[in-house]
């Protein structure tokens, strides 16, 4: 079992930055590929960014590319999402997810690939 706890959300003006954190605990947390997803009101959950368990590979959605950066610190079992140049359309609840026992350099972009999910953290970007 893996537990995921997100933090770092909040209210920010357009053009600002936030860094989300996702702390993982549990037996398989250290060999888990990780991903960030988001869900805006009235919309389906969408992929934002993913990172392999070894940190060697990352992948971003088109909307995140160039503005967001995913990273991880396996010693702390924590994954980060640095979000810069935020736009009002980035407003959503952001969720982190983990995929246990994943191979090195493998990332996952589909939500059904992930085993565990956090409770989410709200990000609101004002115009």
PDB file of C-alpha atoms in Angstrom:
ATOM      1  CA  UNK A   1       0.000   0.000   0.000  1.00  0.00           C
ATOM      2  CA  UNK A   2       1.193   3.504  -0.862  1.00  0.00           C
ATOM      3  CA  UNK A   3      -0.114   6.691   0.674  1.00  0.00           C
ATOM      4  CA  UNK A   4       0.197   9.972  -1.199  1.00  0.00           C
ATOM      5  CA  UNK A   5      -0.220  13.432   0.298  1.00  0.00           C
ATOM      6  CA  UNK A   6      -0.143  16.531  -1.883  1.00  0.00           C
ATOM      7  CA  UNK A   7       0.640  20.027  -0.654  1.00  0.00           C
ATOM      8  CA  UNK A   8       1.589  23.419  -2.018  1.00  0.00           C
ATOM      9  CA  UNK A   9      -1.613  24.461  -3.707  1.00  0.00           C
ATOM     10  CA  UNK A  10      -3.158  27.860  -3.236  1.00  0.00           C
ATOM     11  CA  UNK A  11      -4.287  31.078  -4.838  1.00  0.00           C
ATOM     12  CA  UNK A  12      -1.883  32.850  -7.169  1.00  0.00           C
ATOM     13  CA  UNK A  13      -2.155  35.600  -9.749  1.00  0.00           C
ATOM     14  CA  UNK A  14      -1.714  34.883 -13.425  1.00  0.00           C
ATOM     15  CA  UNK A  15       1.964  34.774 -14.289  1.00  0.00           C
ATOM     16  CA  UNK A  16       2.900  33.563 -10.833  1.00  0.00           C
ATOM     17  CA  UNK A  17       4.421  30.301  -9.679  1.00  0.00           C
ATOM     18  CA  UNK A  18       3.630  27.477  -7.322  1.00  0.00           C
ATOM     19  CA  UNK A  19       5.466  24.320  -6.362  1.00  0.00           C
ATOM     20  CA  UNK A  20       3.382  21.296  -5.524  1.00  0.00           C
ATOM     21  CA  UNK A  21       4.760  18.454  -3.462  1.00  0.00           C
ATOM     22  CA  UNK A  22       3.603  14.881  -3.187  1.00  0.00           C
ATOM     23  CA  UNK A  23       4.943  12.872  -0.261  1.00  0.00           C
ATOM     24  CA  UNK A  24       4.724   9.124  -0.661  1.00  0.00           C
ATOM     25  CA  UNK A  25       4.927   6.478   2.012  1.00  0.00           C
ATOM     26  CA  UNK A  26       4.607   2.744   1.964  1.00  0.00           C
ATOM     27  CA  UNK A  27       6.545  -0.326   0.943  1.00  0.00           C
ATOM     28  CA  UNK A  28       6.787   0.326  -2.776  1.00  0.00           C
ATOM     29  CA  UNK A  29       6.975   4.103  -2.791  1.00  0.00           C
ATOM     30  CA  UNK A  30      10.605   4.275  -3.847  1.00  0.00           C
ATOM     31  CA  UNK A  31      10.225   2.253  -7.058  1.00  0.00           C
ATOM     32  CA  UNK A  32       7.100   3.955  -8.274  1.00  0.00           C
ATOM     33  CA  UNK A  33       6.681   5.966 -11.411  1.00  0.00           C
ATOM     34  CA  UNK A  34       4.787   9.128 -10.537  1.00  0.00           C
ATOM     35  CA  UNK A  35       2.396  11.398 -12.308  1.00  0.00           C
ATOM     36  CA  UNK A  36       0.483  14.617 -11.819  1.00  0.00           C
ATOM     37  CA  UNK A  37      -3.066  15.039 -13.095  1.00  0.00           C
ATOM     38  CA  UNK A  38      -5.595  17.787 -12.682  1.00  0.00           C
ATOM     39  CA  UNK A  39      -9.336  18.191 -12.804  1.00  0.00           C
ATOM     40  CA  UNK A  40     -11.098  21.473 -13.341  1.00  0.00           C
ATOM     41  CA  UNK A  41     -14.780  21.968 -12.420  1.00  0.00           C
ATOM     42  CA  UNK A  42     -17.019  20.331 -14.975  1.00  0.00           C
ATOM     43  CA  UNK A  43     -14.129  18.758 -16.824  1.00  0.00           C
ATOM     44  CA  UNK A  44     -12.544  15.349 -16.933  1.00  0.00           C
ATOM     45  CA  UNK A  45      -9.291  14.615 -15.175  1.00  0.00           C
ATOM     46  CA  UNK A  46      -6.330  15.249 -17.452  1.00  0.00           C
ATOM     47  CA  UNK A  47      -2.698  14.308 -17.490  1.00  0.00           C
ATOM     48  CA  UNK A  48      -0.157  17.013 -16.627  1.00  0.00           C
ATOM     49  CA  UNK A  49       3.287  15.446 -16.130  1.00  0.00           C
ATOM     50  CA  UNK A  50       4.985  12.163 -15.322  1.00  0.00           C
ATOM     51  CA  UNK A  51       8.375  10.983 -14.144  1.00  0.00           C
ATOM     52  CA  UNK A  52       9.978   7.555 -14.082  1.00  0.00           C
ATOM     53  CA  UNK A  53      10.917   6.007 -10.749  1.00  0.00           C
ATOM     54  CA  UNK A  54      14.600   6.660 -11.359  1.00  0.00           C
ATOM     55  CA  UNK A  55      13.976  10.233 -12.448  1.00  0.00           C
ATOM     56  CA  UNK A  56      15.621   9.568 -15.763  1.00  0.00           C
ATOM     57  CA  UNK A  57      12.597  10.261 -17.922  1.00  0.00           C
ATOM     58  CA  UNK A  58       9.870  12.869 -17.812  1.00  0.00           C
ATOM     59  CA  UNK A  59       6.887  13.653 -19.976  1.00  0.00           C
ATOM     60  CA  UNK A  60       4.522  16.609 -20.151  1.00  0.00           C
ATOM     61  CA  UNK A  61       1.189  17.481 -21.614  1.00  0.00           C
ATOM     62  CA  UNK A  62       1.233  20.130 -24.296  1.00  0.00           C
ATOM     63  CA  UNK A  63      -0.296  22.634 -21.898  1.00  0.00           C
ATOM     64  CA  UNK A  64       2.416  21.992 -19.294  1.00  0.00           C
ATOM     65  CA  UNK A  65       5.402  21.829 -21.609  1.00  0.00           C
ATOM     66  CA  UNK A  66       7.765  24.744 -21.146  1.00  0.00           C
ATOM     67  CA  UNK A  67       6.006  26.034 -18.030  1.00  0.00           C
ATOM     68  CA  UNK A  68       5.909  23.097 -15.605  1.00  0.00           C
ATOM     69  CA  UNK A  69       8.715  20.897 -14.373  1.00  0.00           C
ATOM     70  CA  UNK A  70       8.382  17.576 -12.594  1.00  0.00           C
ATOM     71  CA  UNK A  71      11.144  16.234 -10.385  1.00  0.00           C
ATOM     72  CA  UNK A  72      11.627  13.804  -7.548  1.00  0.00           C
ATOM     73  CA  UNK A  73      13.785  13.204  -4.535  1.00  0.00           C
ATOM     74  CA  UNK A  74      13.762   9.485  -3.845  1.00  0.00           C
ATOM     75  CA  UNK A  75      15.626   9.931  -0.565  1.00  0.00           C
ATOM     76  CA  UNK A  76      12.592  11.882   0.636  1.00  0.00           C
ATOM     77  CA  UNK A  77      10.011   9.875  -1.327  1.00  0.00           C
ATOM     78  CA  UNK A  78       8.699  13.157  -2.675  1.00  0.00           C
ATOM     79  CA  UNK A  79       7.734  14.311  -6.134  1.00  0.00           C
ATOM     80  CA  UNK A  80       7.466  17.965  -7.081  1.00  0.00           C
ATOM     81  CA  UNK A  81       5.660  19.917  -9.737  1.00  0.00           C
ATOM     82  CA  UNK A  82       7.106  23.355 -10.293  1.00  0.00           C
ATOM     83  CA  UNK A  83       4.538  25.472 -12.095  1.00  0.00           C
ATOM     84  CA  UNK A  84       5.582  28.771 -13.640  1.00  0.00           C
ATOM     85  CA  UNK A  85       3.776  31.331 -15.785  1.00  0.00           C
ATOM     86  CA  UNK A  86       0.471  30.144 -14.409  1.00  0.00           C
ATOM     87  CA  UNK A  87      -2.705  30.925 -16.319  1.00  0.00           C
ATOM     88  CA  UNK A  88      -6.334  31.054 -15.163  1.00  0.00           C
ATOM     89  CA  UNK A  89      -6.963  27.891 -17.184  1.00  0.00           C
ATOM     90  CA  UNK A  90      -4.523  26.056 -14.900  1.00  0.00           C
ATOM     91  CA  UNK A  91      -7.095  26.352 -12.129  1.00  0.00           C
ATOM     92  CA  UNK A  92      -7.941  22.837 -10.975  1.00  0.00           C
ATOM     93  CA  UNK A  93      -7.502  20.279  -8.272  1.00  0.00           C
ATOM     94  CA  UNK A  94      -4.110  18.679  -8.799  1.00  0.00           C
ATOM     95  CA  UNK A  95      -3.580  15.040  -7.962  1.00  0.00           C
ATOM     96  CA  UNK A  96      -0.456  12.977  -7.761  1.00  0.00           C
ATOM     97  CA  UNK A  97      -0.498   9.305  -8.573  1.00  0.00           C
ATOM     98  CA  UNK A  98       1.927   6.415  -8.323  1.00  0.00           C
ATOM     99  CA  UNK A  99       2.530   3.268 -10.296  1.00  0.00           C
ATOM    100  CA  UNK A 100       4.264   0.572  -8.274  1.00  0.00           C
ATOM    101  CA  UNK A 101       7.052  -1.696  -9.478  1.00  0.00           C
ATOM    102  CA  UNK A 102       7.664   0.238 -12.652  1.00  0.00           C
ATOM    103  CA  UNK A 103      10.764  -0.222 -14.764  1.00  0.00           C
ATOM    104  CA  UNK A 104      13.414   2.444 -14.960  1.00  0.00           C
ATOM    105  CA  UNK A 105      12.877   5.219 -17.500  1.00  0.00           C
ATOM    106  CA  UNK A 106       9.212   4.302 -17.981  1.00  0.00           C
ATOM    107  CA  UNK A 107       6.514   6.954 -17.619  1.00  0.00           C
ATOM    108  CA  UNK A 108       2.736   6.654 -17.741  1.00  0.00           C
ATOM    109  CA  UNK A 109       0.328   9.215 -19.106  1.00  0.00           C
ATOM    110  CA  UNK A 110      -2.997   7.381 -18.701  1.00  0.00           C
ATOM    111  CA  UNK A 111      -4.743   7.600 -15.363  1.00  0.00           C
ATOM    112  CA  UNK A 112      -5.806   3.953 -15.403  1.00  0.00           C
ATOM    113  CA  UNK A 113      -2.152   2.922 -15.325  1.00  0.00           C
ATOM    114  CA  UNK A 114      -1.707   4.263 -11.798  1.00  0.00           C
ATOM    115  CA  UNK A 115      -2.324   2.265  -8.654  1.00  0.00           C
ATOM    116  CA  UNK A 116      -2.600   4.948  -5.991  1.00  0.00           C
ATOM    117  CA  UNK A 117      -3.871   8.505  -5.815  1.00  0.00           C
ATOM    118  CA  UNK A 118      -3.613  11.377  -3.410  1.00  0.00           C
ATOM    119  CA  UNK A 119      -6.519  13.479  -2.200  1.00  0.00           C
ATOM    120  CA  UNK A 120      -5.579  16.452  -4.335  1.00  0.00           C
ATOM    121  CA  UNK A 121      -4.611  20.059  -3.736  1.00  0.00           C
ATOM    122  CA  UNK A 122      -6.488  23.058  -5.092  1.00  0.00           C
ATOM    123  CA  UNK A 123      -4.707  25.479  -7.391  1.00  0.00           C
ATOM    124  CA  UNK A 124      -6.527  28.687  -8.252  1.00  0.00           C
ATOM    125  CA  UNK A 125      -5.062  31.198 -10.675  1.00  0.00           C
ATOM    126  CA  UNK A 126      -6.718  34.593 -10.765  1.00  0.00           C
ATOM    127  CA  UNK A 127      -6.655  36.832 -13.804  1.00  0.00           C
TER     128      UNK A 127
END
